[in-house]
Coordinates of C-alpha atoms in Angstrom, one line a residue:
M1 CA 65.2 -52.8 -81.8
V2 CA 68.0 -52.4 -84.3
I3 CA 70.8 -54.8 -83.5
R4 CA 74.4 -54.2 -84.5
K5 CA 75.7 -56.7 -87.1
H6 CA 79.3 -57.4 -86.5
K7 CA 81.6 -57.8 -89.5
S8 CA 82.6 -61.3 -90.4
G9 CA 86.0 -62.9 -91.1
I10 CA 89.3 -61.0 -90.6
K11 CA 87.6 -57.6 -90.6
R12 CA 85.7 -58.5 -87.4
Y13 CA 88.8 -59.5 -85.5
A14 CA 91.5 -57.3 -87.1
P15 CA 91.8 -54.8 -84.2
E16 CA 92.2 -57.6 -81.7
L17 CA 94.7 -59.6 -83.8
I18 CA 96.8 -56.5 -84.7
S19 CA 96.7 -55.4 -81.1
V20 CA 98.0 -58.8 -79.8
I21 CA 100.8 -58.7 -82.4
F22 CA 101.7 -55.1 -81.4
G23 CA 101.7 -56.0 -77.7
M24 CA 103.9 -59.0 -78.3
G25 CA 106.2 -56.9 -80.4
N26 CA 106.6 -54.4 -77.6
A27 CA 107.3 -57.1 -75.1
M28 CA 110.0 -58.6 -77.4
F29 CA 111.5 -55.1 -77.8
F30 CA 112.0 -54.9 -74.1
V31 CA 113.5 -58.4 -74.0
A32 CA 116.0 -57.4 -76.7
A33 CA 116.7 -54.1 -74.9
R34 CA 117.5 -56.0 -71.7
Q35 CA 119.7 -58.5 -73.5
Y36 CA 121.6 -56.2 -75.9
G37 CA 120.9 -52.7 -74.7
S38 CA 118.5 -50.1 -76.1
P39 CA 119.5 -47.8 -79.0
M40 CA 118.1 -44.9 -76.9
N41 CA 119.8 -46.1 -73.7
P42 CA 122.7 -48.5 -74.4
K43 CA 123.5 -48.7 -70.7
L44 CA 120.0 -49.9 -69.7
E45 CA 120.3 -51.3 -66.2
K46 CA 119.5 -54.9 -65.9
L47 CA 116.6 -55.9 -63.6
D48 CA 116.2 -59.3 -62.0
D49 CA 114.3 -61.8 -64.1
I50 CA 111.0 -61.8 -62.3
S51 CA 110.7 -58.0 -62.1
F52 CA 111.7 -57.7 -65.7
V53 CA 109.2 -60.3 -67.0
G54 CA 106.5 -58.6 -65.0
A55 CA 107.4 -55.1 -66.3
C56 CA 107.5 -56.4 -69.9
S57 CA 104.1 -58.1 -69.5
I58 CA 102.4 -54.9 -68.0
M59 CA 104.0 -52.7 -70.7
G60 CA 103.1 -55.0 -73.5
A61 CA 99.5 -55.4 -72.3
F62 CA 99.2 -51.6 -71.9
L63 CA 100.5 -50.8 -75.3
G64 CA 98.4 -53.6 -76.8
G65 CA 95.3 -52.2 -75.2
V66 CA 96.0 -48.7 -76.4
S67 CA 96.6 -49.9 -79.9
Y68 CA 93.4 -52.0 -79.7
M69 CA 91.4 -48.9 -78.7
G70 CA 93.0 -46.8 -81.5
L71 CA 92.4 -49.4 -84.1
N72 CA 88.8 -50.1 -83.0
H73 CA 88.1 -46.4 -83.2
F74 CA 89.9 -45.3 -86.3
L75 CA 90.2 -48.5 -88.3
N76 CA 86.6 -49.4 -87.8
W77 CA 86.1 -49.7 -91.5
D78 CA 83.2 -47.2 -91.6
W79 CA 84.7 -44.1 -90.0
R80 CA 85.7 -42.5 -93.3
E81 CA 82.1 -43.0 -94.7
M82 CA 80.8 -41.5 -91.4
I83 CA 83.0 -38.3 -91.5
F84 CA 82.8 -37.6 -95.2
G85 CA 79.1 -38.7 -95.3
F86 CA 78.1 -35.8 -93.1
R87 CA 79.9 -33.2 -95.2
Y88 CA 77.9 -34.5 -98.1
L89 CA 74.7 -34.5 -96.0
A90 CA 75.2 -30.9 -95.0
R91 CA 75.2 -29.8 -98.6
M92 CA 71.8 -31.4 -99.3
D93 CA 68.7 -29.3 -99.6
D94 CA 66.1 -32.1 -99.3
K95 CA 65.5 -32.6 -95.5
E96 CA 63.5 -35.8 -96.0
K97 CA 66.4 -37.3 -98.0
Q98 CA 68.8 -36.2 -95.2
I99 CA 66.6 -37.9 -92.6
E100 CA 66.3 -41.1 -94.7
L101 CA 70.1 -41.2 -95.0
C102 CA 70.4 -40.9 -91.2
K103 CA 67.9 -43.7 -90.7
E104 CA 69.8 -45.9 -93.1
A105 CA 73.0 -45.2 -91.2
I106 CA 71.3 -46.1 -87.9
R107 CA 69.9 -49.3 -89.4
K108 CA 73.4 -50.3 -90.4
D109 CA 74.9 -49.6 -87.0
S110 CA 72.7 -48.3 -84.1
Q111 CA 75.8 -47.4 -82.1
Y112 CA 76.7 -44.3 -84.1
G113 CA 75.7 -41.7 -81.6
Q114 CA 76.4 -38.7 -83.8
V115 CA 74.1 -40.0 -86.5
S116 CA 71.2 -40.0 -84.1
I117 CA 72.0 -36.4 -83.0
I118 CA 72.2 -35.1 -86.5
M119 CA 68.9 -36.8 -87.2
G120 CA 67.5 -35.1 -84.2
E121 CA 68.6 -31.7 -85.6
L122 CA 66.9 -32.4 -88.9
L123 CA 63.7 -33.6 -87.2
L124 CA 63.6 -30.4 -85.2
K125 CA 63.6 -28.4 -88.3
K126 CA 60.7 -30.6 -89.6
R127 CA 58.8 -29.9 -86.3
R128 CA 58.8 -33.7 -85.6
Y129 CA 59.7 -32.9 -82.0
A130 CA 58.9 -36.3 -80.3
E131 CA 61.1 -38.1 -82.8
A132 CA 63.8 -35.5 -82.3
L133 CA 63.9 -35.9 -78.6
E134 CA 64.2 -39.7 -78.9
C135 CA 67.1 -39.3 -81.4
Y136 CA 68.9 -36.9 -79.0
R137 CA 68.5 -39.3 -76.2
R138 CA 69.7 -42.3 -78.2
G139 CA 72.6 -40.3 -79.6
F140 CA 74.1 -39.2 -76.3
E141 CA 73.6 -42.6 -74.8
A142 CA 75.0 -44.6 -77.7
N143 CA 78.2 -46.6 -77.6
Q144 CA 80.1 -45.3 -80.6
F145 CA 82.4 -48.3 -80.7
S146 CA 80.5 -51.1 -79.0
R147 CA 83.3 -53.7 -78.5
S148 CA 85.6 -51.5 -76.4
Y149 CA 84.9 -50.8 -72.7
I150 CA 88.4 -50.6 -71.1
F151 CA 90.2 -47.7 -69.3
G152 CA 86.9 -45.7 -68.8
H153 CA 86.4 -45.7 -72.5
Q154 CA 82.6 -45.4 -72.3
R155 CA 82.9 -41.8 -71.0
A156 CA 85.5 -40.9 -73.6
Q157 CA 83.4 -42.2 -76.5
K158 CA 80.4 -40.0 -75.3
V159 CA 82.7 -37.0 -75.3
F160 CA 83.9 -38.0 -78.8
N161 CA 80.3 -38.3 -80.0
W162 CA 79.5 -34.9 -78.6
I163 CA 82.5 -33.2 -80.3
V164 CA 81.8 -34.8 -83.7
S165 CA 78.1 -34.0 -83.5
I166 CA 78.8 -30.4 -82.7
G167 CA 81.0 -30.1 -85.8
N168 CA 78.4 -31.8 -88.0
R169 CA 75.6 -29.6 -86.6
L170 CA 77.7 -26.5 -87.4
L171 CA 78.1 -27.7 -91.0
I172 CA 74.3 -27.8 -91.4
R173 CA 73.7 -24.5 -89.6
K174 CA 76.4 -22.7 -91.5
K175 CA 74.4 -23.3 -94.6
E176 CA 70.9 -22.8 -93.3
G177 CA 71.1 -20.5 -90.3
T178 CA 68.8 -20.9 -87.3
S179 CA 66.1 -19.0 -85.5
D180 CA 66.0 -18.1 -81.8
L181 CA 63.2 -20.5 -81.3
D182 CA 65.1 -23.3 -83.0
Y183 CA 68.1 -22.6 -80.9
C184 CA 66.1 -22.6 -77.6
I185 CA 64.4 -25.9 -78.5
S186 CA 67.8 -27.5 -79.4
K187 CA 69.3 -26.2 -76.2
A188 CA 66.4 -27.5 -74.1
M189 CA 66.7 -30.9 -75.9
S190 CA 70.5 -31.1 -75.1
E191 CA 69.9 -30.2 -71.5
T192 CA 67.2 -32.8 -71.2
V193 CA 69.4 -35.5 -72.5
Y194 CA 72.3 -34.5 -70.3
G195 CA 69.9 -34.5 -67.3
Q196 CA 70.3 -30.8 -66.5
K197 CA 66.9 -30.5 -65.0
D198 CA 66.9 -26.9 -63.7
A199 CA 68.4 -25.5 -66.9
A200 CA 66.0 -27.4 -69.1
E201 CA 63.0 -26.3 -67.1
K202 CA 64.1 -22.7 -67.3
K203 CA 64.6 -23.0 -71.1
W204 CA 61.1 -24.4 -71.5
E205 CA 59.7 -21.5 -69.5
D206 CA 61.5 -19.1 -71.9
I207 CA 60.1 -21.0 -74.9
L208 CA 56.5 -21.1 -73.7
S209 CA 56.6 -17.4 -72.8
M210 CA 57.4 -16.5 -76.4
D211 CA 54.8 -15.1 -78.8
L212 CA 53.5 -18.4 -80.3
G213 CA 50.5 -19.4 -82.4
D214 CA 47.9 -21.6 -80.8
Q215 CA 48.9 -24.7 -82.8
Q216 CA 52.6 -24.2 -82.2
R217 CA 52.1 -23.6 -78.5
M218 CA 50.1 -26.8 -78.2
E219 CA 52.9 -28.7 -80.0
L220 CA 55.6 -27.2 -77.8
E221 CA 53.6 -28.0 -74.6
V222 CA 53.5 -31.6 -75.7
L223 CA 57.2 -31.6 -76.3
C224 CA 57.8 -29.9 -73.0
A225 CA 55.9 -32.6 -71.2
L226 CA 58.0 -35.3 -72.9
S227 CA 61.1 -33.4 -71.8
L228 CA 60.0 -33.0 -68.2
E229 CA 59.1 -36.7 -68.0
T230 CA 62.5 -37.6 -69.3
L231 CA 64.0 -35.5 -66.5
G232 CA 61.8 -37.3 -63.9
D233 CA 59.4 -34.5 -63.1
H234 CA 56.3 -36.6 -63.8
E235 CA 53.8 -34.4 -61.9
K236 CA 54.7 -31.3 -63.8
A237 CA 54.9 -33.2 -67.1
A238 CA 51.3 -34.6 -66.5
E239 CA 50.0 -31.1 -65.8
V240 CA 51.5 -29.6 -69.0
R241 CA 50.3 -32.6 -71.0
R242 CA 46.8 -32.4 -69.7
R243 CA 46.7 -28.7 -70.7
A244 CA 47.9 -29.5 -74.2
I245 CA 45.5 -32.4 -74.7
G246 CA 42.6 -30.3 -73.3
K247 CA 43.2 -27.8 -76.0
M248 CA 43.4 -30.6 -78.6
M249 CA 40.0 -31.9 -77.5
E250 CA 38.4 -28.5 -77.7
T251 CA 39.3 -28.2 -81.4
G252 CA 37.3 -31.3 -82.3
D253 CA 39.5 -31.7 -85.4
F254 CA 39.7 -35.5 -85.5
E255 CA 39.5 -38.2 -88.1
I256 CA 38.0 -41.6 -87.2
R257 CA 40.4 -44.5 -88.1
G258 CA 40.4 -48.3 -87.8
E259 CA 37.9 -51.1 -88.2
S260 CA 37.1 -51.4 -84.5
R261 CA 33.6 -50.5 -83.4
N262 CA 35.3 -48.5 -80.6
E263 CA 36.4 -45.5 -82.6
V264 CA 40.1 -44.6 -82.9
M265 CA 40.7 -40.9 -83.4
R266 CA 43.6 -39.1 -85.0
Y267 CA 44.1 -35.4 -84.5
Q268 CA 44.3 -33.6 -87.9
G269 CA 45.5 -30.2 -86.9
S270 CA 49.1 -31.2 -86.3
R271 CA 51.2 -33.9 -87.8
F272 CA 53.4 -33.9 -84.7
I273 CA 50.5 -34.4 -82.3
S274 CA 48.8 -36.9 -84.6
N275 CA 52.1 -38.9 -84.4
T276 CA 52.3 -38.5 -80.6
F277 CA 48.7 -39.3 -79.4
L278 CA 45.7 -41.4 -80.3
G279 CA 42.2 -41.1 -78.9
K280 CA 39.9 -44.0 -78.3
R281 CA 36.1 -43.8 -77.7
S282 CA 34.0 -46.6 -76.4
C283 CA 30.8 -47.8 -78.2
E284 CA 29.0 -48.5 -74.9
Q285 CA 25.7 -46.6 -74.4
D286 CA 26.0 -45.9 -70.6
L287 CA 28.6 -43.4 -69.5
E288 CA 29.8 -45.6 -66.6
D289 CA 30.2 -48.5 -69.0
K290 CA 32.2 -46.4 -71.4
I291 CA 34.6 -45.3 -68.7
R292 CA 34.9 -48.8 -67.4
R293 CA 35.8 -50.2 -70.8
L294 CA 38.4 -47.5 -71.4
E295 CA 39.9 -48.0 -68.0
E296 CA 40.2 -51.7 -68.7
E297 CA 42.1 -51.0 -71.9
G298 CA 44.5 -48.6 -70.0
E299 CA 45.2 -51.3 -67.4
H300 CA 46.0 -53.8 -70.1
L301 CA 48.4 -51.4 -71.8
E302 CA 50.2 -50.7 -68.5
E303 CA 50.4 -54.4 -67.6
L304 CA 51.9 -55.3 -70.9
R305 CA 54.3 -52.4 -70.9
K306 CA 56.0 -54.0 -67.9
R307 CA 57.1 -56.8 -70.2
R308 CA 57.6 -54.7 -73.4
P309 CA 58.2 -51.1 -72.3
H310 CA 59.3 -49.9 -75.8
Q311 CA 56.8 -52.1 -77.8
V312 CA 53.5 -51.3 -76.2
A313 CA 51.8 -47.9 -76.3
R314 CA 51.4 -45.9 -73.1
S315 CA 48.1 -44.9 -71.5
Y316 CA 47.8 -41.2 -70.7
G317 CA 44.4 -41.6 -69.0
I318 CA 40.9 -40.6 -69.8
M319 CA 39.9 -37.1 -70.8
G320 CA 36.4 -35.7 -70.5
R321 CA 35.1 -38.1 -67.8
D322 CA 32.1 -35.8 -67.2
S323 CA 31.3 -35.4 -70.9
A324 CA 29.0 -37.6 -73.0
E325 CA 32.0 -39.0 -75.0
P326 CA 35.1 -39.6 -72.7
V327 CA 38.3 -40.3 -74.7
H328 CA 41.2 -42.6 -73.7
V329 CA 44.4 -41.0 -74.8
I330 CA 47.4 -43.2 -75.6
S331 CA 50.8 -42.7 -77.1
Y332 CA 51.4 -43.1 -80.8
D333 CA 54.6 -42.8 -82.9
G334 CA 55.4 -43.3 -86.5
E335 CA 53.1 -44.9 -89.0
S336 CA 50.7 -47.9 -88.9
L337 CA 51.8 -51.2 -90.5
D338 CA 48.7 -50.9 -92.8
E339 CA 50.4 -47.9 -94.3
I340 CA 53.8 -49.5 -94.9
V341 CA 53.4 -53.1 -95.9
R342 CA 54.3 -54.1 -99.5
L343 CA 54.6 -57.4 -101.2
N344 CA 58.2 -58.8 -101.5
E345 CA 59.8 -56.2 -99.3
K346 CA 62.2 -57.4 -96.6
Q347 CA 61.1 -54.6 -94.2
T348 CA 57.5 -55.9 -94.4
Y349 CA 58.5 -59.4 -93.4
R350 CA 60.8 -58.2 -90.6
A351 CA 58.2 -55.8 -89.2
I352 CA 55.5 -58.5 -89.1
Q353 CA 57.9 -61.0 -87.7
E354 CA 58.6 -58.6 -84.8
A355 CA 54.9 -58.1 -84.3
I356 CA 54.5 -61.9 -84.2
D357 CA 57.1 -62.1 -81.5
I358 CA 55.2 -59.5 -79.4
L359 CA 51.9 -61.3 -80.1
A360 CA 53.3 -64.7 -78.9
D361 CA 54.6 -63.1 -75.7
I362 CA 51.2 -61.5 -75.0
H363 CA 49.3 -64.8 -75.7
A364 CA 51.8 -66.9 -73.7
N365 CA 51.5 -64.7 -70.6
K366 CA 47.8 -64.0 -70.8
K367 CA 46.3 -67.3 -71.8
G368 CA 43.2 -69.2 -70.6
G369 CA 39.4 -69.2 -71.0
T370 CA 37.0 -70.9 -73.3
T371 CA 34.3 -69.8 -75.8
E372 CA 30.9 -71.2 -76.5
K373 CA 30.5 -72.6 -80.0
S374 CA 27.5 -70.3 -80.5
Y375 CA 29.7 -67.2 -80.2
F376 CA 31.5 -67.9 -83.5
I377 CA 28.3 -68.6 -85.4
E378 CA 26.7 -65.4 -84.1
R379 CA 29.8 -63.3 -85.0
I380 CA 29.7 -64.6 -88.6
K381 CA 26.0 -63.9 -88.9
E382 CA 26.0 -60.5 -87.3
V383 CA 29.4 -59.0 -88.1
G384 CA 29.8 -60.8 -91.5
V385 CA 26.5 -61.5 -93.3
R386 CA 24.2 -58.9 -91.7
Q387 CA 26.8 -56.1 -91.8
I388 CA 27.3 -56.6 -95.6
A389 CA 23.6 -57.0 -96.3
T390 CA 22.7 -53.9 -94.2
R391 CA 25.4 -51.6 -95.6
Y392 CA 24.6 -52.5 -99.2
H393 CA 20.8 -52.6 -98.7
L394 CA 20.3 -56.3 -99.4
D395 CA 17.3 -56.9 -97.2
D396 CA 16.0 -59.4 -99.7
V397 CA 19.1 -61.6 -99.2
L398 CA 18.4 -61.8 -95.5
E399 CA 14.8 -62.8 -96.2
E400 CA 16.0 -65.8 -98.3
G401 CA 17.2 -67.8 -95.3
V402 CA 20.9 -67.2 -95.6
L403 CA 21.4 -66.8 -91.9
G404 CA 20.1 -70.3 -91.3
E405 CA 22.2 -71.6 -94.1
I406 CA 25.4 -70.0 -92.7
E407 CA 24.7 -71.5 -89.3
E408 CA 24.5 -74.9 -90.9
G409 CA 27.7 -74.4 -92.8
C410 CA 29.7 -73.0 -89.9
T411 CA 28.9 -75.5 -87.2
K412 CA 32.1 -77.5 -87.8
V413 CA 34.1 -74.3 -87.9
S414 CA 32.8 -73.3 -84.5
Q415 CA 33.5 -76.7 -83.0
I416 CA 37.2 -76.6 -84.2
L417 CA 37.7 -73.1 -82.8
A418 CA 36.1 -73.8 -79.5
G419 CA 38.8 -76.5 -78.9
A420 CA 41.7 -74.2 -79.8
T421 CA 44.2 -72.6 -77.4
H422 CA 42.6 -69.4 -76.0
A423 CA 44.5 -66.2 -74.9
F424 CA 44.0 -62.5 -74.6
Y425 CA 42.5 -61.2 -77.8
R426 CA 44.8 -58.5 -79.2
D427 CA 42.8 -57.5 -82.3
A428 CA 46.1 -57.8 -84.1
N429 CA 45.1 -56.4 -87.5
L430 CA 47.7 -54.2 -89.3
R431 CA 46.0 -50.9 -88.2
N432 CA 46.7 -51.7 -84.6
W433 CA 50.5 -51.7 -84.9
S434 CA 52.8 -48.9 -85.6
R435 CA 56.5 -48.6 -86.5
D436 CA 58.2 -45.8 -84.6
S437 CA 60.9 -43.4 -85.9
V438 CA 63.7 -45.8 -85.2
G439 CA 62.1 -48.9 -86.5
N440 CA 60.5 -50.5 -83.4
I441 CA 57.1 -52.2 -83.8
V442 CA 54.7 -50.9 -81.2
A443 CA 51.3 -52.5 -80.2
F444 CA 48.4 -50.1 -79.4
D445 CA 44.6 -50.1 -79.3
L446 CA 44.2 -53.2 -77.1
E447 CA 40.6 -54.5 -76.8
G448 CA 38.8 -55.3 -73.6
G449 CA 39.5 -58.5 -71.6
R450 CA 38.2 -61.1 -74.2
Y451 CA 40.0 -64.5 -74.4
L452 CA 39.6 -66.1 -77.9
P453 CA 41.5 -68.6 -80.1
V454 CA 45.0 -67.3 -80.7
Q455 CA 44.7 -68.1 -84.5
L456 CA 42.1 -65.3 -84.9
D457 CA 44.8 -62.7 -84.0
L458 CA 47.3 -64.5 -86.4
V459 CA 44.9 -64.3 -89.3
S460 CA 44.2 -60.6 -88.6
L461 CA 48.0 -59.9 -88.7
L462 CA 49.0 -62.1 -91.6
E463 CA 46.0 -61.8 -94.0
F464 CA 44.5 -58.4 -93.4
G465 CA 44.8 -57.4 -97.0
R466 CA 45.7 -58.5 -100.5
E467 CA 49.2 -59.7 -101.2
Y468 CA 51.6 -58.2 -98.7
L469 CA 52.9 -61.7 -97.7
T470 CA 53.4 -64.7 -99.9
Q471 CA 51.9 -68.1 -98.9
R472 CA 55.5 -69.3 -98.2
E473 CA 56.1 -66.4 -95.9
I474 CA 52.8 -66.9 -94.1
K475 CA 53.7 -70.5 -93.4
K476 CA 57.1 -69.5 -92.0
L477 CA 55.6 -66.8 -89.8
V478 CA 53.0 -69.2 -88.4
K479 CA 55.8 -71.7 -87.5
Y480 CA 57.7 -68.8 -86.0
Y481 CA 54.7 -68.0 -83.8
M482 CA 54.5 -71.5 -82.5
K483 CA 58.3 -71.5 -81.8
Q484 CA 58.0 -68.2 -79.9
Y485 CA 54.9 -69.3 -78.0
K486 CA 56.8 -72.3 -76.7
H487 CA 59.7 -70.0 -75.8
Y488 CA 57.6 -67.7 -73.7
S489 CA 55.1 -70.2 -72.2
G490 CA 57.1 -73.4 -72.1
E491 CA 54.1 -75.1 -73.7
R492 CA 54.5 -76.9 -77.1
L493 CA 51.6 -76.4 -79.5
D494 CA 50.4 -79.5 -81.6
E495 CA 51.3 -78.4 -85.1
K496 CA 48.8 -80.5 -86.9
A497 CA 45.9 -79.4 -84.8
F498 CA 47.2 -75.8 -84.9
W499 CA 47.1 -75.7 -88.7
K500 CA 43.5 -77.0 -88.7
Q501 CA 42.4 -74.4 -86.2
Y502 CA 44.2 -71.8 -88.3
E503 CA 42.1 -72.7 -91.3
A504 CA 39.0 -72.5 -89.2
A505 CA 40.1 -69.1 -88.0
R506 CA 40.5 -68.0 -91.6
V507 CA 36.9 -68.8 -92.4
Q508 CA 35.8 -67.0 -89.2
R509 CA 38.0 -63.9 -89.4
H510 CA 37.8 -63.3 -93.2
F511 CA 34.0 -63.3 -93.0
E512 CA 34.1 -60.8 -90.1
L513 CA 36.7 -58.6 -91.9
A514 CA 34.5 -58.6 -95.0
G515 CA 31.7 -57.1 -92.8
Y516 CA 34.1 -54.5 -91.3
R517 CA 35.4 -53.5 -94.8
A518 CA 31.8 -53.1 -96.0
R519 CA 31.2 -50.7 -93.1
D520 CA 34.3 -48.8 -93.8
A521 CA 33.6 -48.6 -97.5
T522 CA 30.1 -47.1 -97.0
R523 CA 31.4 -44.7 -94.3
A524 CA 34.1 -43.4 -96.6
K525 CA 31.6 -43.0 -99.5
E526 CA 29.2 -41.0 -97.3
K527 CA 32.1 -38.7 -96.4
G528 CA 33.0 -38.2 -100.1
K529 CA 36.3 -40.2 -99.8
Q530 CA 35.9 -42.2 -103.0
E531 CA 39.4 -43.5 -103.1
E532 CA 39.2 -44.9 -99.6
A533 CA 35.7 -46.3 -100.3
T534 CA 37.1 -48.1 -103.5
K535 CA 40.0 -49.6 -101.5
N536 CA 37.8 -50.9 -98.7
H537 CA 35.3 -52.3 -101.2
A538 CA 38.1 -54.2 -103.0
M539 CA 39.3 -55.5 -99.6
M540 CA 35.7 -56.7 -98.8
L541 CA 35.7 -58.7 -102.0
F542 CA 39.1 -60.1 -101.2
H543 CA 37.9 -61.3 -97.7
L544 CA 34.8 -62.9 -99.2
E545 CA 37.1 -64.8 -101.7
S546 CA 39.4 -65.9 -98.9
T547 CA 36.4 -67.1 -96.8
K548 CA 35.3 -69.3 -99.6
E549 CA 38.8 -70.7 -100.3
A550 CA 39.4 -71.4 -96.6
A551 CA 36.1 -73.2 -96.2
Q552 CA 36.9 -75.5 -99.1
K553 CA 40.3 -76.2 -97.7
L554 CA 39.0 -76.9 -94.2
L555 CA 35.7 -78.7 -94.9
G556 CA 36.1 -80.1 -98.4
K557 CA 34.0 -79.2 -101.4
R558 CA 30.8 -80.9 -100.2
S559 CA 30.7 -79.7 -96.6
A560 CA 31.7 -76.2 -97.6
M561 CA 28.7 -75.8 -100.0
P562 CA 26.4 -73.9 -97.6
I563 CA 29.1 -71.3 -96.9
E564 CA 30.0 -71.1 -100.6
R565 CA 26.3 -70.4 -101.5
V566 CA 26.0 -67.5 -99.1
V567 CA 29.4 -66.0 -100.1
D568 CA 28.6 -66.3 -103.8
K569 CA 25.2 -64.7 -103.3
L570 CA 26.7 -61.7 -101.4
Y571 CA 29.7 -61.5 -103.7
E572 CA 27.6 -61.2 -106.9
R573 CA 25.2 -58.6 -105.4
V574 CA 28.0 -56.3 -104.1
R575 CA 30.7 -56.9 -106.7
Y576 CA 29.9 -53.8 -108.8
A577 CA 28.5 -51.6 -106.0
A578 CA 31.7 -49.6 -105.2

């Protein structure tokens, strides 16, 4: 969530200081008037001392309060930029640039309600309806001047927001014009935010009765469901949403995303729907087992949403229970962290730090369980070594006894991990987090009820690809995780043991991720997506290199030799096979 940053120094307290001085000045004026008479009324009647002091105090406080409100409103140091900025915004032709300017303004100060409403107008024109609805809601609920709540001021500032937003909307519409459909949607949005249920429902009926294309109707039904849910009509919202999702499933226009063996599906026919819903299919063979696994994930999402309602995706239930491939539909908004992280960017560090905070909260409140040592060795053998060998047709490598060699080398790794703190396994890689339209980090795609060492999730989040965090940043974020874990659980983690377990998790997880990247690379190549195949192949090599480096750091040069030999053998055989 964006947090308002107050100004420092005299600018921060200027309205308060000037208001106190102004109030004291008014009180002194009345004292002088009593003593010497007022220029406006030289024959001012004298009051008794107690009444006069009380009257002066009340009048001084009242005038000081009024001056404080005025100064806090109109000398807020940013208001000129706000007013003139929107006139400049209205003259721009590039909508994406307009939206980015609004986002920047919201990041600077999330309390500017009219900024959110203007952004909602722009998003409407880009058919990014879900984001637009959220901007409308935030805009009309915002506290324009967050430090002033006296004399019923909260209601007044909402009215002020509304008046300014109307003027700014007219500046944009005057230049561009608007269609009947745009107007109706905008009207329905406003009525939704104001809580005018009957008017909003009637407007949505009018919209959906228009002559619309199949794709546009599907999008507007999804938006209608969001609106009805905001108004509290959950039953009708669910009915409209099911109808829209049913049409989406009938098209079959999906792209498989993610490294999970349980397929994550993104709808390709509409950017709006793709940024509103995700589908998840289970890898289980039996239909009952598929439904059970998907239901478990939905239960985990709803449980965690009670703690983090805006930072955990929402489950919309399972579609196609009677079909061979039931799909769990969950909410999705924005873009995945995998798409936005870049080295040496502040937003990358901040986004991952926020994800770390969510992860620590999940682990602290869903901890427990143990894992057999054999589990970790089998995972490296099957997910790491065998996946790479199979995908790149290296059967001869498997015949050379590498599985036995890797078991020998990873025995110490498995012993260290078996003794680590265990918690709910989040599968916290970058593809399983998104950043929504206002900058919140959201967790989605929660795995089944496995409890594994917490360090595995940390490695997935901090080292999922090449160079998006420096080593110094990784160390800071691991320490931040330990601090937040203590905050949420009340339990202090042993730092020395934790770092040793983290290095063991690096060996384990990097080998697993190398196998997943090998799978993704060959899948992409089969589909003719050469650029994606090349990227995943490069990431596979990176994870193999990281496995070797982590093994040397954890075990020492001599003890790490069995792991190194297997990694080197695989690396040399697949190095030029992109």
